[in-house]
Short mmCIF file of C-alpha atoms in Angstrom, two decimals:
data_model
loop_
_atom_site.label_atom_id
_atom_site.label_comp_id
_atom_site.label_asym_id
_atom_site.label_seq_id
_atom_site.Cartn_x
_atom_site.Cartn_y
_atom_site.Cartn_z
CA MET A 257 67.15 123.06 102.59
CA LYS A 258 69.62 125.51 103.53
CA SER A 259 70.99 123.20 106.23
CA LEU A 260 71.46 120.45 103.98
CA ILE A 261 72.89 122.20 101.07
CA SER A 262 75.49 123.69 103.60
CA PHE A 263 76.20 119.97 104.41
CA ALA A 264 77.04 118.69 100.64
CA LYS A 265 79.32 121.49 100.63
CA ARG A 266 81.06 120.53 104.07
CA SER A 267 81.04 117.29 102.68
CA ALA A 268 83.67 118.01 99.95
CA GLN A 269 86.11 117.62 102.61
CA LEU A 270 84.96 114.93 104.67
CA ALA A 271 84.64 113.02 101.35
CA ALA A 272 87.93 113.41 99.90
CA GLY A 273 89.98 111.00 102.44
CA PHE A 274 87.87 107.99 101.35
CA VAL A 275 87.62 108.92 97.68
CA CYS A 276 91.37 109.45 97.18
CA ALA A 277 91.71 106.21 99.60
CA ILE A 278 89.72 104.50 97.05
CA ALA A 279 90.41 105.91 93.79
CA LEU A 280 93.86 107.58 93.66
CA ALA A 281 95.85 104.63 95.71
CA ALA A 282 93.86 102.13 93.97
CA GLY A 283 94.94 103.32 90.11
CA VAL A 284 91.46 103.81 89.23
CA PRO A 285 91.18 106.46 86.84
CA THR A 286 89.49 109.80 88.75
CA VAL A 287 87.83 112.24 87.60
CA ALA A 288 89.29 114.79 85.11
CA GLY A 289 89.40 117.31 87.80
CA ALA A 290 86.29 118.08 90.40
CA GLN A 291 83.15 117.66 89.19
CA VAL A 292 79.83 117.83 90.63
CA LEU A 293 77.14 115.05 90.27
CA THR A 294 73.35 115.59 91.19
CA THR A 295 73.30 111.53 91.05
CA ASP A 296 75.11 111.98 94.49
CA ASN A 297 73.37 110.40 97.20
CA VAL A 298 72.96 113.21 100.02
CA CYS A 299 71.32 111.42 103.36
CA GLY A 300 69.54 108.77 101.30
CA LYS A 301 68.33 110.53 98.48
CA THR A 302 69.95 111.46 95.17
CA ALA A 303 70.54 115.20 95.09
CA ASP A 304 68.12 115.29 92.33
CA ALA A 305 65.32 114.04 94.42
CA ARG A 306 66.17 116.58 97.05
CA GLY A 307 66.14 119.41 94.64
CA ILE A 308 69.61 120.54 95.41
CA THR A 309 71.11 122.24 92.28
CA ALA A 310 74.76 121.53 90.98
CA GLU A 311 76.20 124.89 92.44
CA ASN A 312 75.06 123.77 95.78
CA LEU A 313 76.73 120.27 95.70
CA PRO A 314 80.60 119.48 96.49
CA ASP A 315 82.94 119.57 93.55
CA ILE A 316 85.33 116.40 94.46
CA ASP A 317 88.02 115.08 92.25
CA ALA A 318 87.11 111.27 92.58
CA THR A 319 84.74 108.51 91.26
CA ASN A 320 83.84 106.80 94.31
CA ALA A 321 83.07 108.38 97.81
CA LEU A 322 81.52 107.87 101.38
CA VAL A 323 80.96 110.07 104.49
CA MET A 324 80.02 107.74 107.02
CA GLY A 325 79.11 108.98 110.86
CA LYS A 326 80.60 106.85 113.69
CA ASP A 327 77.01 105.35 114.04
CA GLY A 328 77.19 103.94 110.62
CA THR A 329 75.02 106.62 109.37
CA VAL A 330 75.75 107.41 105.59
CA TYR A 331 75.58 111.13 104.66
CA TYR A 332 77.18 111.13 101.49
CA GLY A 333 77.89 109.06 98.52
CA ARG A 334 79.34 108.65 95.17
CA GLY A 335 79.60 104.73 93.93
CA ALA A 336 79.79 104.16 97.37
CA ASP A 337 78.86 100.26 96.48
CA GLU A 338 80.67 100.27 92.97
CA GLN A 339 83.43 97.26 93.47
CA VAL A 340 86.65 98.89 92.30
CA LYS A 341 90.56 97.99 92.63
CA ILE A 342 91.71 98.88 96.08
CA ALA A 343 95.76 98.31 95.95
CA SER A 344 97.77 99.15 99.00
CA ILE A 345 94.47 100.10 101.09
CA THR A 346 94.47 95.93 101.39
CA LYS A 347 96.96 97.19 104.17
CA VAL A 348 94.12 98.41 106.05
CA MET A 349 92.69 94.83 106.72
CA THR A 350 96.47 94.02 107.05
CA ALA A 351 96.77 95.92 110.21
CA ILE A 352 93.64 95.17 111.78
CA LEU A 353 94.89 91.67 111.75
CA THR A 354 97.69 92.42 113.02
CA VAL A 355 96.54 94.14 116.65
CA GLU A 356 94.06 91.87 116.96
CA ASN A 357 96.27 88.71 117.28
CA CYS A 358 99.54 90.69 118.19
CA LYS A 359 101.51 91.97 121.10
CA MET A 360 103.65 95.01 119.35
CA ASP A 361 106.89 93.48 121.33
CA GLU A 362 107.02 90.56 119.40
CA LYS A 363 109.74 89.93 117.23
CA VAL A 364 109.14 88.98 113.50
CA THR A 365 111.92 87.97 110.94
CA VAL A 366 111.96 88.97 107.25
CA SER A 367 111.70 86.32 104.50
CA ASN A 368 113.22 86.04 101.36
CA THR A 369 109.71 85.81 99.83
CA ALA A 370 108.63 89.59 101.81
CA ALA A 371 112.79 91.04 101.29
CA THR A 372 112.12 90.48 97.37
CA VAL A 373 108.30 91.46 96.92
CA GLY A 374 109.54 95.14 95.03
CA ASN A 375 107.28 97.94 94.51
CA SER A 376 106.81 100.17 97.84
CA THR A 377 108.36 98.67 100.45
CA ALA A 378 110.13 99.73 103.72
CA GLY A 379 113.45 98.61 102.84
CA LEU A 380 113.38 95.59 104.79
CA LEU A 381 116.24 92.51 104.04
CA GLU A 382 116.11 88.87 104.77
CA GLY A 383 116.82 88.01 107.78
CA ASP A 384 116.14 91.29 109.38
CA GLU A 385 114.25 90.96 112.72
CA LEU A 386 112.03 93.48 114.19
CA THR A 387 109.23 93.69 116.53
CA VAL A 388 105.52 93.84 115.25
CA GLU A 389 105.17 97.20 116.05
CA GLN A 390 107.89 98.60 113.75
CA ALA A 391 106.88 96.15 111.34
CA LEU A 392 103.45 97.96 111.31
CA ARG A 393 105.27 101.26 110.63
CA GLY A 394 106.84 99.73 107.66
CA LEU A 395 103.67 98.69 106.81
CA MET A 396 101.76 102.12 107.20
CA ILE A 397 104.22 104.74 107.17
CA PRO A 398 105.53 103.61 103.87
CA SER A 399 102.80 101.53 102.38
CA GLY A 400 105.61 98.43 102.52
CA ASN A 401 104.93 95.49 100.87
CA ASP A 402 107.58 93.52 102.12
CA ALA A 403 106.49 94.54 105.73
CA ALA A 404 102.82 93.30 105.02
CA ILE A 405 104.03 90.03 103.85
CA VAL A 406 106.27 89.91 107.18
CA LEU A 407 103.51 89.98 109.27
CA ALA A 408 100.75 87.91 106.64
CA GLU A 409 103.30 84.98 107.45
CA TYR A 410 103.64 85.90 110.86
CA VAL A 411 100.12 86.33 112.08
CA GLY A 412 99.31 83.39 109.33
CA LYS A 413 101.12 81.20 111.56
CA LYS A 414 99.68 82.11 115.20
CA ILE A 415 95.88 81.64 113.44
CA GLU A 416 96.75 78.61 112.55
CA PRO A 417 100.09 76.93 113.45
CA LYS A 418 99.77 73.46 111.40
CA THR A 419 99.33 75.84 108.29
CA LYS A 420 102.00 75.03 105.50
CA ASP A 421 100.69 78.37 103.79
CA ALA A 422 100.88 80.71 106.41
CA GLU A 423 100.18 83.72 103.79
CA ALA A 424 97.43 81.95 102.19
CA THR A 425 95.85 81.58 106.00
CA PHE A 426 96.11 85.15 106.67
CA VAL A 427 94.59 86.16 103.39
CA LYS A 428 91.64 83.79 104.38
CA ALA A 429 91.37 85.69 107.68
CA MET A 430 91.29 89.01 106.00
CA ASN A 431 88.30 88.04 103.97
CA GLU A 432 86.64 86.40 107.06
CA ARG A 433 87.28 89.80 108.74
CA ALA A 434 85.69 91.90 106.56
CA LYS A 435 82.54 90.16 106.48
CA LYS A 436 82.62 90.28 109.95
CA LEU A 437 82.47 93.88 109.81
CA GLY A 438 79.94 94.27 107.16
CA CYS A 439 81.83 94.47 104.25
CA THR A 440 79.51 92.82 101.42
CA GLY A 441 82.21 94.14 98.38
CA THR A 442 85.10 93.31 99.08
CA LEU A 443 87.61 90.47 98.01
CA PHE A 444 91.45 89.96 99.39
CA GLU A 445 94.11 87.82 97.59
CA ASN A 446 97.00 89.08 98.93
CA PRO A 447 98.11 90.81 102.33
CA HIS A 448 99.69 93.82 100.22
CA GLY A 449 97.45 94.90 97.39
CA LEU A 450 99.42 94.31 94.48
CA ASP A 451 97.13 93.51 91.72
CA PHE A 452 99.15 93.39 88.13
CA ASP A 453 101.62 90.60 86.45
CA GLU A 454 102.13 87.91 88.88
CA TRP A 455 99.74 89.32 91.44
CA ALA A 456 96.93 90.10 88.94
CA GLY A 457 93.21 88.60 90.33
CA ASP A 458 90.41 89.98 91.10
CA MET A 459 90.84 91.93 94.39
CA HIS A 460 88.35 94.87 94.92
CA SER A 461 86.29 96.52 97.62
CA THR A 462 83.84 99.50 97.86
CA ALA A 463 83.78 103.00 99.41
CA HIS A 464 81.55 101.67 101.80
CA ASP A 465 83.60 98.67 102.73
CA VAL A 466 86.65 100.74 102.96
CA ALA A 467 84.79 103.06 105.56
CA LEU A 468 83.88 100.21 107.79
CA MET A 469 87.57 98.99 107.49
CA MET A 470 89.21 102.37 108.37
CA GLN A 471 86.42 102.96 111.06
CA GLU A 472 87.52 99.52 112.60
CA ALA A 473 91.52 100.47 112.35
CA MET A 474 91.33 103.75 113.47
CA LYS A 475 89.69 102.45 117.24
CA ASN A 476 93.40 100.64 117.92
CA ASP A 477 95.57 102.71 119.82
CA THR A 478 98.63 101.31 118.09
CA ILE A 479 97.13 102.15 114.69
CA ARG A 480 96.08 105.62 116.05
CA GLU A 481 99.82 106.38 117.26
CA VAL A 482 101.58 105.24 114.10
CA VAL A 483 98.94 107.46 111.69
CA ALA A 484 99.77 110.37 113.92
CA SER A 485 103.63 110.12 114.17
CA GLU A 486 105.67 112.42 112.51
CA ASP A 487 108.79 110.14 112.52
CA SER A 488 109.19 108.00 109.24
CA TRP A 489 111.94 105.47 110.53
CA ILE A 490 111.85 101.98 111.42
CA GLU A 491 114.39 100.25 113.39
CA VAL A 492 115.82 96.72 113.13
CA THR A 493 118.56 94.02 113.88
CA GLY A 494 120.11 93.18 110.74
CA ALA A 495 120.88 89.53 110.22
CA ASP A 496 124.43 90.18 111.25
CA GLY A 497 123.70 91.12 114.58
CA ALA A 498 123.64 94.71 114.33
CA ASP A 499 120.64 97.39 115.18
CA HIS A 500 120.35 100.13 112.68
CA SER A 501 117.31 102.35 111.99
CA HIS A 502 116.54 103.78 108.36
CA SER A 503 114.02 106.88 106.82
CA MET A 504 110.90 105.32 104.59
CA ASP A 505 109.01 107.15 102.13
CA THR A 506 105.51 108.31 103.59
CA HIS A 507 102.19 107.36 102.18
CA ASN A 508 99.44 109.21 103.26
CA TYR A 509 96.08 107.25 102.32
CA TRP A 510 95.86 106.51 106.33
CA LEU A 511 94.74 110.53 106.85
CA CYS A 512 91.07 110.11 105.81
#
């Protein structure tokens, strides 16, 4: 029992990464301050069923959490299969499809649609040209919606060269890839995660599915390098042919 209680306490820090990603980044209401729930799952059973008292459980500030080992074993869960909005965590799947379909030195061009998407962006302008690697930086470091569309349009066209809607082709591929990973509670409707106004819909995922996507993403060296990067700049060639770089804001949902 002592070892199980010790594990439960250690789980608090491990769970925080996935919890913040699924609840905070998605704009889902979080628990008002840290909370202990004896209904949390510990190694396949609720804490109540295991006789673990509240004072021996992790107090985490989130509504949905999961701690999963490399082999897929679930050690800790809170509402892990509940379908909730995921917002920019969507970009994890965008990154996965990008690295699976592109070489990092391939060039992409920013469309008007990408440049005008708004909200969180990498500051890309229509006509900018940059490598796939730089676009990934724009996607992952500032959670750039513009970079997400750039990559979706480019990769969608690679997946289906004759497509008349590259972004829709890409979103279809996102959902197919999620199913291959074993995600059963996930639905993507765009490559960036915006889910209000013109983007309003039924896009959702679960803490368990997010864990599977994160696990897959972090197998890739390029993604790992971008996540570990201490630089927050991106290099592009403008429509006028001039090379330039600019700094970007950072979002840390990749640090789980």
